[in-house]
Tab-separated table of C-alpha atoms and ligand atoms in Angstrom:
chain	number	residue	atom	x	y	z
A	7	MET	CA	4.430	-12.651	29.102
A	8	ASN	CA	5.157	-9.505	31.078
A	9	ARG	CA	4.504	-6.445	29.009
A	10	ILE	CA	6.955	-3.520	29.280
A	11	THR	CA	6.366	-0.456	27.153
A	12	PRO	CA	9.590	0.296	25.273
A	13	ALA	CA	11.165	3.719	25.351
A	14	ALA	CA	12.758	3.297	21.936
A	15	THR	CA	12.282	1.271	18.764
A	16	LEU	CA	12.842	-2.474	19.269
A	17	ARG	CA	15.242	-3.851	16.684
A	18	ASP	CA	15.987	-7.474	17.496
A	19	ALA	CA	14.382	-10.669	18.713
A	20	THR	CA	15.844	-10.435	22.216
A	21	GLU	CA	14.301	-7.007	22.699
A	22	LEU	CA	10.913	-8.241	21.490
A	23	VAL	CA	10.995	-11.093	24.016
A	24	ALA	CA	12.236	-8.818	26.811
A	25	HIS	CA	9.282	-6.501	26.217
A	26	GLY	CA	6.746	-9.311	26.221
A	27	LEU	CA	5.962	-9.066	22.516
A	28	ALA	CA	7.101	-12.592	21.653
A	29	PRO	CA	7.404	-15.820	23.691
A	30	ALA	CA	10.904	-16.688	24.928
A	31	ALA	CA	10.484	-20.171	23.407
A	32	ASP	CA	10.363	-18.572	19.945
A	33	LEU	CA	13.669	-16.748	20.398
A	34	PRO	CA	15.899	-19.071	18.315
A	35	ASP	CA	13.529	-18.934	15.332
A	36	LEU	CA	12.975	-15.202	15.657
A	37	GLU	CA	16.725	-14.613	15.684
A	38	LYS	CA	17.034	-16.529	12.415
A	39	VAL	CA	14.288	-14.432	10.836
A	40	ALA	CA	15.780	-11.195	12.152
A	41	ALA	CA	19.146	-12.153	10.687
A	42	ARG	CA	17.520	-12.301	7.259
A	43	TYR	CA	14.869	-9.566	7.348
A	44	ALA	CA	14.924	-6.259	9.213
A	45	VAL	CA	12.955	-5.843	12.439
A	46	ALA	CA	11.753	-2.556	13.902
A	47	VAL	CA	8.804	-2.001	16.210
A	48	THR	CA	8.328	1.573	17.390
A	49	PRO	CA	6.974	2.316	20.889
A	50	ASP	CA	3.679	3.461	19.327
A	51	ILE	CA	3.241	0.167	17.495
A	52	ALA	CA	4.415	-1.875	20.503
A	53	ALA	CA	1.760	-0.154	22.634
A	54	LEU	CA	-0.905	-1.255	20.136
A	55	ILE	CA	-0.033	-4.937	20.278
A	56	ASP	CA	-2.157	-7.164	22.503
A	57	ALA	CA	0.461	-9.752	23.463
A	58	ARG	CA	-2.198	-11.954	25.114
A	59	ASP	CA	-3.847	-12.474	21.742
A	60	PRO	CA	-1.890	-14.985	19.623
A	61	ASP	CA	-3.784	-13.710	16.568
A	62	ASP	CA	-3.356	-9.998	17.207
A	63	PRO	CA	-3.613	-8.235	13.814
A	64	ILE	CA	-1.003	-5.625	14.715
A	65	ALA	CA	1.508	-8.217	15.936
A	66	ARG	CA	1.049	-10.207	12.721
A	67	GLN	CA	2.247	-7.200	10.743
A	68	PHE	CA	5.401	-6.469	12.733
A	69	ILE	CA	6.516	-9.396	14.927
A	70	PRO	CA	8.718	-11.886	13.002
A	71	ASP	CA	7.333	-15.357	12.337
A	72	SER	CA	9.322	-18.525	11.695
A	73	ARG	CA	7.304	-19.077	8.487
A	74	GLU	CA	9.250	-16.175	6.974
A	75	LEU	CA	12.160	-18.586	6.663
A	76	ILE	CA	10.236	-20.566	4.014
A	77	THR	CA	10.534	-19.081	0.555
A	78	GLY	CA	7.883	-20.358	-1.851
A	79	GLY	CA	8.734	-21.370	-5.399
A	80	ASN	CA	6.780	-18.485	-6.907
A	81	GLU	CA	8.183	-15.876	-4.518
A	82	SER	CA	10.875	-13.452	-5.597
A	83	ALA	CA	13.293	-10.930	-4.102
A	84	ASP	CA	11.905	-8.358	-6.554
A	85	PRO	CA	8.252	-9.403	-6.713
A	86	ILE	CA	6.909	-6.391	-8.602
A	87	GLY	CA	9.837	-6.111	-11.005
A	88	ASP	CA	11.355	-2.783	-9.918
A	89	HIS	CA	14.776	-3.761	-11.301
A	90	ALA	CA	13.466	-4.240	-14.829
A	91	HIS	CA	12.433	-0.577	-14.953
A	92	SER	CA	15.311	1.085	-13.122
A	93	PRO	CA	17.305	3.167	-15.622
A	94	VAL	CA	19.543	4.699	-12.933
A	95	PRO	CA	19.963	3.914	-9.217
A	96	GLY	CA	17.025	5.144	-7.130
A	97	ILE	CA	14.592	5.536	-10.050
A	98	VAL	CA	11.899	3.144	-11.240
A	99	HIS	CA	10.282	4.379	-14.466
A	100	ARG	CA	7.487	1.930	-15.194
A	101	TYR	CA	4.738	4.228	-16.496
A	102	PRO	CA	5.439	7.132	-18.866
A	103	ASP	CA	4.285	10.037	-16.687
A	104	ARG	CA	5.655	9.053	-13.291
A	105	VAL	CA	8.651	7.611	-11.502
A	106	LEU	CA	9.353	6.076	-8.144
A	107	PHE	CA	12.223	7.858	-6.408
A	108	LYS	CA	13.718	5.532	-3.791
A	109	LEU	CA	15.611	8.051	-1.761
A	110	VAL	CA	16.147	6.122	1.467
A	111	HIS	CA	16.109	2.436	2.274
A	112	VAL	CA	15.095	2.651	5.922
A	113	CYS	CA	11.646	2.642	7.491
A	114	ALA	CA	10.252	3.514	10.922
A	115	VAL	CA	8.891	-0.044	11.197
A	116	TYR	CA	9.532	-3.141	9.109
A	117	CYS	CA	6.426	-4.899	7.864
A	118	ARG	CA	6.646	-8.690	7.742
A	119	PHE	CA	4.965	-8.741	4.307
A	120	CYS	CA	7.101	-5.984	2.750
A	121	PHE	CA	7.483	-6.345	-1.015
A	122	ARG	CA	10.849	-4.595	-0.802
A	123	ARG	CA	12.082	-6.604	2.174
A	124	GLU	CA	15.227	-7.605	0.303
A	125	MET	CA	16.061	-3.942	-0.333
A	126	VAL	CA	15.209	-2.092	2.896
A	127	GLY	CA	16.628	-2.280	6.361
A	128	PRO	CA	19.903	-2.563	8.204
A	129	GLY	CA	22.742	-4.144	6.269
A	130	LYS	CA	21.471	-2.498	3.071
A	131	ALA	CA	22.503	0.960	1.896
A	132	THR	CA	20.525	3.431	4.001
A	133	ALA	CA	20.173	6.104	1.326
A	134	LEU	CA	21.258	7.030	-2.165
A	135	SER	CA	24.820	8.286	-2.370
A	136	PRO	CA	25.197	11.988	-3.315
A	137	ALA	CA	26.317	10.969	-6.817
A	138	ALA	CA	23.352	8.618	-7.251
A	139	TYR	CA	21.000	11.316	-5.970
A	140	ASP	CA	22.340	13.763	-8.563
A	141	GLY	CA	22.036	11.086	-11.254
A	142	ALA	CA	18.413	10.439	-10.316
A	143	LEU	CA	17.589	14.158	-10.460
A	144	ASP	CA	19.316	14.424	-13.855
A	145	TYR	CA	17.196	11.540	-15.125
A	146	ILE	CA	13.978	13.260	-13.989
A	147	ARG	CA	15.153	16.588	-15.490
A	148	SER	CA	15.878	14.994	-18.846
A	149	HIS	CA	12.457	13.326	-19.140
A	150	PRO	CA	9.830	16.027	-19.581
A	151	GLU	CA	7.049	13.438	-19.627
A	152	ILE	CA	7.541	12.874	-15.873
A	153	TRP	CA	4.657	14.695	-14.218
A	154	GLU	CA	4.642	12.880	-10.867
A	155	VAL	CA	7.483	11.756	-8.600
A	156	ILE	CA	6.656	9.223	-5.898
A	157	LEU	CA	8.995	9.104	-2.902
A	158	THR	CA	8.887	5.564	-1.633
A	159	GLY	CA	10.629	2.518	-0.627
A	160	GLY	CA	12.042	3.364	2.425
A	161	ASP	CA	10.127	6.080	4.124
A	162	SER	CA	11.164	9.666	3.397
A	163	ILE	CA	9.367	11.060	6.461
A	164	ARG	CA	11.558	8.840	8.633
A	165	GLY	CA	14.532	11.167	7.997
A	166	SER	CA	15.174	14.759	8.950
A	167	PRO	CA	12.794	17.562	7.907
A	168	ARG	CA	15.807	19.521	6.626
A	169	ARG	CA	16.791	16.775	4.193
A	170	LEU	CA	13.211	16.244	3.039
A	171	SER	CA	12.872	19.978	2.479
A	172	GLU	CA	15.988	19.992	0.263
A	173	VAL	CA	14.684	17.072	-1.791
A	174	MET	CA	11.269	18.674	-2.221
A	175	ALA	CA	12.893	21.906	-3.390
A	176	ASP	CA	15.130	20.049	-5.868
A	177	LEU	CA	12.140	18.241	-7.344
A	178	ALA	CA	9.838	21.250	-7.428
A	179	ALA	CA	12.532	23.218	-9.281
A	180	ILE	CA	12.014	20.895	-12.257
A	181	ASP	CA	9.287	22.567	-14.309
A	182	HIS	CA	7.546	19.425	-15.525
A	183	VAL	CA	7.349	17.829	-12.058
A	184	ARG	CA	3.922	18.947	-10.894
A	185	ILE	CA	3.069	16.312	-8.286
A	186	ILE	CA	5.241	14.906	-5.483
A	187	ARG	CA	3.620	11.953	-3.761
A	188	ILE	CA	5.119	10.651	-0.528
A	189	HIS	CA	4.350	7.137	0.653
A	190	THR	CA	4.711	6.781	4.401
A	191	ARG	CA	3.868	4.703	7.441
A	192	VAL	CA	5.244	7.298	9.877
A	193	PRO	CA	1.918	8.932	10.879
A	194	VAL	CA	0.821	5.593	12.381
A	195	ALA	CA	4.207	4.148	13.381
A	196	ASP	CA	5.797	7.265	14.860
A	197	PRO	CA	3.245	10.083	14.813
A	198	ALA	CA	5.338	12.433	16.960
A	199	ARG	CA	7.686	12.777	13.997
A	200	VAL	CA	4.950	14.618	12.096
A	201	GLY	CA	5.572	17.971	13.763
A	202	GLY	CA	5.595	21.511	12.477
A	203	GLU	CA	9.018	21.216	10.832
A	204	MET	CA	8.047	18.052	8.975
A	205	ILE	CA	4.766	19.557	7.811
A	206	ALA	CA	6.658	22.611	6.557
A	207	ALA	CA	9.068	20.320	4.709
A	208	LEU	CA	6.202	18.544	2.971
A	209	LYS	CA	4.972	21.779	1.420
A	210	VAL	CA	6.891	23.255	-1.443
A	211	GLY	CA	6.279	26.001	-3.965
A	212	GLY	CA	6.041	24.899	-7.579
A	213	ALA	CA	4.592	21.420	-7.059
A	214	THR	CA	1.618	19.856	-5.300
A	215	THR	CA	2.317	17.385	-2.504
A	216	TRP	CA	0.138	14.341	-1.872
A	217	VAL	CA	0.737	11.999	1.058
A	218	ALA	CA	-0.195	8.315	0.800
A	219	LEU	CA	-0.583	6.677	4.210
A	220	HIS	CA	0.093	2.953	4.549
A	221	ALA	CA	-2.277	1.486	7.152
A	222	ASN	CA	-3.846	-1.967	7.309
A	223	HIS	CA	-6.002	-2.041	10.418
A	224	ALA	CA	-8.308	0.515	12.038
A	225	ARG	CA	-6.471	0.142	15.362
A	226	GLU	CA	-3.409	1.735	13.742
A	227	LEU	CA	-5.377	4.988	13.563
A	228	THR	CA	-4.898	5.918	17.220
A	229	GLY	CA	-5.612	9.369	18.581
A	230	ASN	CA	-1.999	10.384	17.961
A	231	ALA	CA	-2.040	8.944	14.433
A	232	ARG	CA	-5.274	10.776	13.672
A	233	ALA	CA	-3.778	14.011	14.996
A	234	ALA	CA	-0.704	13.566	12.770
A	235	CYS	CA	-2.895	12.999	9.714
A	236	ALA	CA	-5.099	15.956	10.647
A	237	ALA	CA	-2.008	18.174	10.811
A	238	ILE	CA	-1.038	17.103	7.297
A	239	VAL	CA	-4.518	17.647	5.863
A	240	ASP	CA	-5.003	20.932	7.763
A	241	ALA	CA	-1.810	22.159	6.093
A	242	GLY	CA	-3.602	21.752	2.771
A	243	ILE	CA	-1.925	18.489	1.772
A	244	PRO	CA	-4.379	15.913	0.432
A	245	MET	CA	-4.044	12.341	1.658
A	246	VAL	CA	-4.856	8.960	0.176
A	247	SER	CA	-4.288	5.533	1.666
A	248	GLN	CA	-2.773	2.294	0.581
A	249	SER	CA	-3.439	-0.929	2.419
A	250	VAL	CA	-2.384	-4.501	1.856
A	251	LEU	CA	-4.918	-7.296	2.109
A	252	LEU	CA	-3.377	-9.583	4.723
A	253	ARG	CA	-4.482	-12.912	6.076
A	254	GLY	CA	-5.269	-12.642	9.767
A	255	VAL	CA	-5.044	-8.845	9.725
A	256	ASN	CA	-7.843	-7.417	7.599
A	257	ASP	CA	-9.204	-10.350	5.584
A	258	ASN	CA	-12.655	-10.172	7.125
A	259	ILE	CA	-15.318	-7.678	6.180
A	260	GLU	CA	-15.648	-6.153	9.647
A	261	SER	CA	-11.942	-5.256	9.808
A	262	LEU	CA	-11.833	-3.994	6.245
A	263	GLU	CA	-14.947	-1.890	6.726
A	264	ALA	CA	-13.645	-0.416	9.997
A	265	LEU	CA	-10.328	0.460	8.345
A	266	MET	CA	-11.912	2.214	5.374
A	267	ARG	CA	-14.376	4.127	7.555
A	268	ALA	CA	-11.558	5.220	9.898
A	269	LEU	CA	-9.478	6.460	6.975
A	270	VAL	CA	-12.335	8.500	5.535
A	271	GLU	CA	-13.091	9.935	8.983
A	272	CYS	CA	-9.454	11.123	8.972
A	273	ARG	CA	-10.023	12.807	5.574
A	274	ILE	CA	-7.918	10.169	3.842
A	275	LYS	CA	-9.388	8.773	0.634
A	276	PRO	CA	-8.863	4.992	0.381
A	277	TYR	CA	-6.850	4.566	-2.793
A	278	TYR	CA	-5.361	1.091	-3.126
A	279	LEU	CA	-6.030	-2.245	-1.488
A	280	HIS	CA	-3.036	-4.263	-2.666
A	281	HIS	CA	-3.198	-7.979	-3.136
A	282	GLY	CA	-0.220	-9.406	-1.238
A	283	ASP	CA	2.904	-9.486	-3.381
A	284	LEU	CA	4.974	-12.631	-3.882
A	285	ALA	CA	7.676	-11.414	-1.505
A	286	PRO	CA	9.867	-14.144	0.029
A	287	GLY	CA	8.520	-15.803	3.161
A	288	THR	CA	5.103	-14.143	3.070
A	289	ALA	CA	2.758	-16.951	1.951
A	290	HIS	CA	1.221	-17.199	5.432
A	291	LEU	CA	0.062	-13.586	5.114
A	292	ARG	CA	-1.436	-13.754	1.618
A	293	THR	CA	-5.073	-14.363	0.732
A	294	THR	CA	-6.360	-15.685	-2.576
A	295	LEU	CA	-7.573	-13.322	-5.271
A	296	GLU	CA	-11.036	-14.885	-4.936
A	297	GLN	CA	-11.133	-13.959	-1.233
A	298	GLY	CA	-10.103	-10.432	-2.122
A	299	GLN	CA	-12.859	-10.131	-4.701
A	300	GLN	CA	-15.468	-11.460	-2.253
A	301	LEU	CA	-14.366	-8.927	0.348
A	302	MET	CA	-14.493	-6.067	-2.135
A	303	ARG	CA	-17.999	-7.114	-3.198
A	304	ALA	CA	-19.089	-7.218	0.448
A	305	LEU	CA	-17.477	-3.826	1.086
A	306	ARG	CA	-19.455	-2.282	-1.774
A	307	GLY	CA	-22.642	-3.463	-0.101
A	308	ARG	CA	-21.763	-1.899	3.237
A	309	VAL	CA	-20.002	1.441	2.775
A	310	SER	CA	-20.213	4.423	0.445
A	311	GLY	CA	-18.045	5.068	-2.577
A	312	LEU	CA	-15.867	7.326	-0.432
A	313	CYS	CA	-14.705	4.189	1.408
A	314	GLN	CA	-13.956	2.075	-1.676
A	315	PRO	CA	-10.313	1.502	-2.604
A	316	ASP	CA	-9.240	-0.102	-5.879
A	317	TYR	CA	-8.256	-3.727	-5.323
A	318	VAL	CA	-5.042	-4.072	-7.320
A	319	LEU	CA	-2.436	-6.658	-8.173
A	320	ASP	CA	1.118	-5.707	-9.066
A	321	ILE	CA	1.836	-8.056	-11.933
A	322	PRO	CA	5.125	-9.903	-11.306
A	323	GLY	CA	7.878	-9.030	-13.753
A	324	GLY	CA	7.311	-5.284	-13.642
A	325	HIS	CA	4.158	-5.115	-15.757
A	326	GLY	CA	2.438	-2.651	-13.444
A	327	LYS	CA	-0.779	-2.638	-11.452
A	328	ALA	CA	-4.034	-4.142	-12.632
A	329	PRO	CA	-7.395	-3.656	-10.936
A	330	VAL	CA	-8.537	-7.198	-10.191
A	331	GLY	CA	-12.204	-6.864	-9.600
A	332	PRO	CA	-14.678	-7.921	-8.758
A	333	ASN	CA	-16.419	-7.395	-12.080
A	334	TYR	CA	-20.023	-6.271	-11.849
A	335	LEU	CA	-20.685	-6.542	-15.563
A	336	SER	CA	-21.153	-10.236	-16.142
A	337	GLY	CA	-21.103	-11.149	-19.759
A	338	ALA	CA	-22.483	-9.400	-22.808
A	339	ASN	CA	-25.691	-10.865	-24.120
A	340	SER	CA	-26.371	-9.789	-27.657
A	341	PRO	CA	-29.396	-10.921	-29.670
A	342	SER	CA	-28.222	-13.073	-32.577
A	343	ARG	CA	-27.978	-11.451	-35.981
A	344	ALA	CA	-30.290	-14.154	-37.374
A	345	ASP	CA	-33.012	-13.167	-34.897
A	346	SER	CA	-32.582	-9.529	-35.757
A	347	PHE	CA	-32.685	-10.092	-39.493
A	348	SER	CA	-35.719	-12.320	-39.186
A	349	GLN	CA	-37.444	-9.506	-37.387
A	350	GLY	CA	-36.165	-6.967	-39.913
A	351	ARG	CA	-34.844	-4.860	-37.016
A	352	GLU	CA	-31.041	-5.121	-37.274
A	353	HIS	CA	-30.636	-1.587	-35.899
A	354	LEU	CA	-32.146	-2.794	-32.628
A	355	ALA	CA	-29.511	-5.523	-32.180
A	356	GLU	CA	-28.204	-3.712	-29.129
A	357	THR	CA	-25.732	-5.359	-26.783
A	358	ARG	CA	-27.370	-6.204	-23.489
A	359	TYR	CA	-25.387	-6.785	-20.292
A	360	ARG	CA	-25.995	-8.420	-16.977
A	361	VAL	CA	-25.043	-6.109	-14.134
A	362	VAL	CA	-24.881	-7.083	-10.477
A	363	ASP	CA	-26.156	-4.686	-7.809
A	364	TYR	CA	-24.767	-4.273	-4.296
A	365	CYS	CA	-27.126	-6.946	-2.941
A	366	GLY	CA	-25.875	-9.482	-5.493
A	367	ASP	CA	-29.039	-9.326	-7.620
A	368	VAL	CA	-28.585	-9.440	-11.397
A	369	HIS	CA	-30.237	-6.952	-13.763
A	370	LEU	CA	-30.236	-6.501	-17.524
A	371	TYR	CA	-28.859	-3.305	-19.010
A	372	PRO	CA	-30.519	-1.808	-20.915
A	373	PRO	CA	-33.649	-3.285	-19.352
A	374	GLU	CA	-35.908	-5.295	-21.588
A	375	PRO	CA	-38.672	-3.173	-23.048
B	418	SF4	S1	6.847	0.760	5.418
B	418	SF4	FE1	6.670	0.043	3.267
B	418	SF4	S2	8.793	-0.167	2.541
B	418	SF4	FE2	8.873	-0.024	4.793
B	418	SF4	S3	8.839	-2.138	5.534
B	418	SF4	FE3	6.692	-1.483	5.493
B	418	SF4	S4	5.936	-2.081	3.461
B	418	SF4	FE4	8.194	-2.154	3.385
């Protein structure tokens, strides 16, 4: 395949083939996928893809695959149950002290594993209507328990700095909103967008901004991406990361370790490693929970606590996130009451645990006298 660096974001199968990012023989299948799920590959992401490698971890995240046309029986258009907790359009209120605010439904790139793939992209509404926006703000205003607003689901940094600035000001004007967290892929997908105006828009008086970067492979943290993140952090805005555990992308310890180290080097604290959601047509990108736990155990043995994300599963049906291990505390081991009584030392019947260290060795806690 001849490789041509695109000047603009690629948005359909023909463009991907023309730029050497997919084989021409795949075109009919890719067109079917693109008709169902949005496609966008920015020039920065296209430049990262090694088209000679059929298993390239960047391509797997962004280039459509015919397996997306197969929807598994346990997959769902709303895999984490946003709808069940949406009191008004644009708001998901799942936990008492925070809401998701889904302001826009467009992203700089479209990830093939996206858990909101049925809700984002062309053909869907691109943003909340003015009336829905006002309704969402009214909802937040009338719920004083909301301490944190998370802009997500779509990418708010994809739009204009002026609009983001207005939204930030509207939210910060609500006394009980103290934290505004923005989830974004823009610093890796389109780092040039993170300029002075955008940085200024991220900062607002009256609330603290956090930025959560979505990145899944260390190669996404190019020089330009690192510079964009540095500009955010240098402006006094703390950053965390969220990554998705993806088969063929980061489901080996070397890739996962490199990603976490790269994030920390960029002053981004690894926050979540998501288990792949049951989004339609994504089975080929999911690992098992057991694989995820093994990788997390291996990660603990190789990198410091700074580099450790929480491995979490969004429970289908809208029941929220659960940390899913691994568990280092393996089974309580309590002396039997009969033994204690026979020794006349009931007060010493202390629960004893088995705890696993980073090498996999098991120890008793408290240790035996
Ligand atoms: S950036 Fe997030 S919301 Fe947008 S396509 Fe990727 S996973 Fe989905």
